[in-house]
Amino acid sequence: MSDIRPPRRDQTKFRQRRSEGSRPATAKSGPPGVRPREAGPPSKPGPKPSDAARWIYGRHAVTAALANPERRWRRLAVLAGQEEKAAALVAGARAVRHGRDEALRLLDHNGFAAILPGGAVHQGLALEIEPLAELGLEDVVRQAGAVGGRSIIIVLDRLSDPQNVGAVLRSAAAFGALAVVLPGHGASPITGALAKAASGALERVPLVRVVNLARTLARLKEAGFWICGLDETAPQPLAGLDLGERIAIVLGSEGSGIRRLAREHCDYLARLPTCAAQPSLNVSNAAAVALYELVRDPRIFGSSDLTSSRRRHAPSRGTPPRC
């Protein structure tokens, strides 16, 4: 692998810039502490966006939220038949509960439809939450100074789809990234769909919202990060770059890519080794491939679990197809 570095930038150029109302309950009883089952009216539309943002859903998202001591929650809605599982989650919760109502609320499918967006795959669990305390960029920079080894930050430019953002968070958690950074204006709100796609990673990886992406990249340079933008037309592959131990990977929207000002703040532009017949990837897939490439680098991590496992267990598949 060749080591390619641009000339060091002039550090002096940069300056730090820094309800639902209650419904009549049925007479059906359940385990202690479980509110009786409620049936939502079949014709009732889904929740308003402001209401939907208070609920996360899905087994992994709910379990991770209840296990996070930084999280605050109010009620756990559970589908009939899953009361014991829900009661066990509440009993073992490290998250702090607010509110005086019953902790568990038993709902049927219509009741879930009344509190969640249409088509939400809730797996019988939904948790009413309060927002996590948001970290700032300086918090992440300080964290980079406190950890050993390679520090990676994912920067998203104009990514508005909550499922894509959630999937990027999931990959960031899987590969040990410090944070996911995105502009506050026009970015995806933190919704149940985002938390479901993140599969618990919303509780593990900070989602940092910034005012100005170009100034954010300049600040990261001051903090010793090399900025690498992913671009399918770039002349050199990501694997051919020596990026050091502090890296910020910039990904743009699937339609227009990285904006001009953000591109101008990149030290490198790099591509992934995709085939010419299909050069582009979904942005969350591109993030996962890039993160894998960075954490498997033997110059930083030696024979990592990922690479050594791959060498031990990968079967021979003959000559790979040419791209």
Tab-separated table of C-alpha atoms in Angstrom, residues 117-304:
chain	number	residue	atom	x	y	z
A	117	PRO	CA	-45.992	6.506	12.129
A	118	GLY	CA	-47.780	4.393	9.572
A	119	GLY	CA	-45.918	1.223	8.699
A	120	ALA	CA	-43.638	1.349	11.745
A	121	VAL	CA	-42.162	-2.103	12.450
A	122	HIS	CA	-42.407	-1.913	16.233
A	123	GLN	CA	-42.031	-5.617	17.172
A	124	GLY	CA	-44.525	-5.053	19.976
A	125	LEU	CA	-42.440	-2.436	21.853
A	126	ALA	CA	-42.427	1.368	21.834
A	127	LEU	CA	-40.777	3.662	24.388
A	128	GLU	CA	-41.748	7.245	25.136
A	129	ILE	CA	-38.481	9.098	25.680
A	130	GLU	CA	-36.930	12.480	26.286
A	131	PRO	CA	-34.073	13.693	24.043
A	132	LEU	CA	-30.535	12.822	25.024
A	133	ALA	CA	-28.268	15.670	26.062
A	134	GLU	CA	-26.455	16.644	22.868
A	135	LEU	CA	-22.670	16.727	22.737
A	136	GLY	CA	-20.843	19.501	20.901
A	137	LEU	CA	-17.887	19.248	18.562
A	138	GLU	CA	-15.464	20.254	21.321
A	139	ASP	CA	-16.692	17.348	23.444
A	140	VAL	CA	-15.803	14.967	20.626
A	141	VAL	CA	-12.385	16.570	20.090
A	142	ARG	CA	-11.627	16.146	23.795
A	143	GLN	CA	-12.719	12.527	23.611
A	144	ALA	CA	-10.324	11.952	20.703
A	145	GLY	CA	-7.503	13.141	22.937
A	146	ALA	CA	-8.491	10.711	25.673
A	147	VAL	CA	-8.620	7.501	23.624
A	148	GLY	CA	-5.723	5.556	22.209
A	149	GLY	CA	-5.359	4.360	18.646
A	150	ARG	CA	-7.189	5.656	15.624
A	151	SER	CA	-10.018	8.179	16.096
A	152	ILE	CA	-12.607	8.348	13.319
A	153	ILE	CA	-15.449	10.835	12.872
A	154	ILE	CA	-18.130	10.510	10.183
A	155	VAL	CA	-19.309	13.820	8.687
A	156	LEU	CA	-22.562	13.831	6.711
A	157	ASP	CA	-23.295	16.636	4.273
A	158	ARG	CA	-26.991	17.163	3.488
A	159	LEU	CA	-28.201	13.708	4.458
A	160	SER	CA	-31.875	14.096	5.284
A	161	ASP	CA	-33.228	10.537	5.198
A	162	PRO	CA	-33.603	9.267	8.798
A	163	GLN	CA	-33.106	5.620	7.846
A	164	ASN	CA	-29.815	6.434	6.111
A	165	VAL	CA	-28.620	8.439	9.108
A	166	GLY	CA	-29.639	5.628	11.427
A	167	ALA	CA	-27.806	3.049	9.306
A	168	VAL	CA	-24.657	5.213	9.341
A	169	LEU	CA	-24.907	5.405	13.135
A	170	ARG	CA	-25.161	1.624	13.294
A	171	SER	CA	-21.986	1.220	11.216
A	172	ALA	CA	-20.228	3.902	13.281
A	173	ALA	CA	-21.004	1.972	16.467
A	174	ALA	CA	-19.946	-1.357	14.937
A	175	PHE	CA	-16.544	-0.025	13.846
A	176	GLY	CA	-15.832	2.210	16.839
A	177	ALA	CA	-16.230	5.705	15.360
A	178	LEU	CA	-16.256	8.563	17.871
A	179	ALA	CA	-19.241	10.456	16.480
A	180	VAL	CA	-21.438	11.236	13.498
A	181	VAL	CA	-21.494	14.951	12.649
A	182	LEU	CA	-24.108	16.647	10.453
A	183	PRO	CA	-25.437	20.163	9.850
A	184	GLY	CA	-28.372	21.119	12.041
A	185	HIS	CA	-30.186	22.873	9.190
A	186	GLY	CA	-31.974	20.520	6.831
A	187	ALA	CA	-30.719	17.383	8.560
A	188	SER	CA	-32.892	14.473	9.568
A	189	PRO	CA	-34.665	14.897	12.927
A	190	ILE	CA	-34.134	12.226	15.561
A	191	THR	CA	-37.238	10.099	15.070
A	192	GLY	CA	-38.322	6.581	15.836
A	193	ALA	CA	-37.460	5.595	12.244
A	194	LEU	CA	-33.890	6.821	12.755
A	195	ALA	CA	-33.583	4.995	16.081
A	196	LYS	CA	-34.990	1.786	14.546
A	197	ALA	CA	-32.492	1.912	11.656
A	198	ALA	CA	-29.672	2.591	14.138
A	199	SER	CA	-30.601	-0.622	16.015
A	200	GLY	CA	-29.464	0.730	19.385
A	201	ALA	CA	-26.509	2.800	18.099
A	202	LEU	CA	-28.310	6.067	18.878
A	203	GLU	CA	-27.530	5.334	22.531
A	204	ARG	CA	-23.842	4.572	21.837
A	205	VAL	CA	-22.567	7.049	19.227
A	206	PRO	CA	-23.069	10.818	19.632
A	207	LEU	CA	-25.025	12.510	16.842
A	208	VAL	CA	-23.480	15.993	16.769
A	209	ARG	CA	-25.338	18.806	15.031
A	210	VAL	CA	-23.306	21.817	13.880
A	211	VAL	CA	-24.212	25.207	12.443
A	212	ASN	CA	-21.575	25.499	9.715
A	213	LEU	CA	-19.991	22.400	8.168
A	214	ALA	CA	-17.038	24.207	6.578
A	215	ARG	CA	-16.042	25.795	9.894
A	216	THR	CA	-16.490	22.420	11.565
A	217	LEU	CA	-14.035	20.807	9.147
A	218	ALA	CA	-11.583	23.643	9.732
A	219	ARG	CA	-11.836	23.084	13.483
A	220	LEU	CA	-11.208	19.373	13.052
A	221	LYS	CA	-8.071	20.212	11.056
A	222	GLU	CA	-6.876	22.381	13.917
A	223	ALA	CA	-7.422	19.416	16.220
A	224	GLY	CA	-5.162	17.234	14.071
A	225	PHE	CA	-7.745	15.417	11.943
A	226	TRP	CA	-7.106	14.686	8.281
A	227	ILE	CA	-10.271	15.276	6.244
A	228	CYS	CA	-11.100	12.756	3.517
A	229	GLY	CA	-14.143	13.130	1.291
A	230	LEU	CA	-15.577	10.077	-0.478
A	231	ASP	CA	-16.113	10.661	-4.197
A	232	GLU	CA	-16.613	7.912	-6.770
A	233	THR	CA	-14.672	10.008	-9.363
A	234	ALA	CA	-11.588	10.529	-7.171
A	235	PRO	CA	-8.322	9.302	-8.754
A	236	GLN	CA	-7.036	7.375	-5.730
A	237	PRO	CA	-8.691	4.681	-3.602
A	238	LEU	CA	-9.165	5.070	0.127
A	239	ALA	CA	-6.899	2.085	0.767
A	240	GLY	CA	-3.972	3.919	-0.892
A	241	LEU	CA	-3.917	6.825	1.552
A	242	ASP	CA	-1.926	7.219	4.747
A	243	LEU	CA	-4.446	9.062	6.895
A	244	GLY	CA	-2.772	8.863	10.279
A	245	GLU	CA	-4.590	8.329	13.546
A	246	ARG	CA	-7.191	11.138	13.421
A	247	ILE	CA	-9.549	10.953	10.468
A	248	ALA	CA	-12.806	12.611	9.450
A	249	ILE	CA	-14.622	10.887	6.577
A	250	VAL	CA	-17.036	13.174	4.687
A	251	LEU	CA	-20.010	11.717	2.793
A	252	GLY	CA	-22.442	13.730	0.708
A	253	SER	CA	-25.995	13.138	-0.373
A	254	GLU	CA	-26.621	10.453	-2.968
A	255	GLY	CA	-27.955	12.985	-5.453
A	256	SER	CA	-25.368	15.778	-5.478
A	257	GLY	CA	-22.514	14.509	-3.320
A	258	ILE	CA	-20.355	16.752	-1.149
A	259	ARG	CA	-20.977	20.485	-1.502
A	260	ARG	CA	-18.254	22.784	-2.845
A	261	LEU	CA	-17.228	24.415	0.444
A	262	ALA	CA	-16.986	21.076	2.196
A	263	ARG	CA	-14.929	19.658	-0.695
A	264	GLU	CA	-12.532	22.587	-0.488
A	265	HIS	CA	-11.872	21.758	3.170
A	266	CYS	CA	-10.962	18.146	2.390
A	267	ASP	CA	-7.282	17.207	2.471
A	268	TYR	CA	-8.061	14.230	0.222
A	269	LEU	CA	-10.769	12.960	-2.056
A	270	ALA	CA	-10.851	9.179	-2.283
A	271	ARG	CA	-13.006	6.508	-3.845
A	272	LEU	CA	-14.028	3.009	-2.890
A	273	PRO	CA	-12.931	0.174	-5.228
A	274	THR	CA	-16.298	-0.363	-6.892
A	275	CYS	CA	-16.867	-1.775	-10.374
A	276	ALA	CA	-17.273	0.646	-13.265
A	277	ALA	CA	-20.644	-0.901	-14.100
A	278	GLN	CA	-21.953	0.066	-10.627
A	279	PRO	CA	-19.665	2.787	-9.253
A	280	SER	CA	-21.896	4.215	-6.532
A	281	LEU	CA	-23.184	2.873	-3.225
A	282	ASN	CA	-25.954	3.889	-0.885
A	283	VAL	CA	-24.389	6.393	1.516
A	284	SER	CA	-24.822	4.163	4.565
A	285	ASN	CA	-23.205	1.253	2.722
A	286	ALA	CA	-20.339	3.506	1.646
A	287	ALA	CA	-19.837	4.562	5.259
A	288	ALA	CA	-19.671	0.938	6.389
A	289	VAL	CA	-17.123	-0.028	3.694
A	290	ALA	CA	-14.951	3.028	4.448
A	291	LEU	CA	-15.010	2.360	8.192
A	292	TYR	CA	-14.028	-1.262	7.653
A	293	GLU	CA	-11.126	-0.193	5.441
A	294	LEU	CA	-9.884	2.197	8.116
A	295	VAL	CA	-10.124	-0.114	11.120
A	296	ARG	CA	-8.522	-3.065	9.331
A	297	ASP	CA	-5.346	-1.072	8.544
A	298	PRO	CA	-2.518	-3.287	9.898
A	299	ARG	CA	-0.194	-0.288	10.322
A	300	ILE	CA	-2.455	1.008	13.069
A	301	PHE	CA	-4.018	-2.119	14.576
A	302	GLY	CA	-1.651	-4.904	13.530
A	303	SER	CA	-3.407	-8.217	12.950
A	304	SER	CA	-6.877	-7.129	13.997
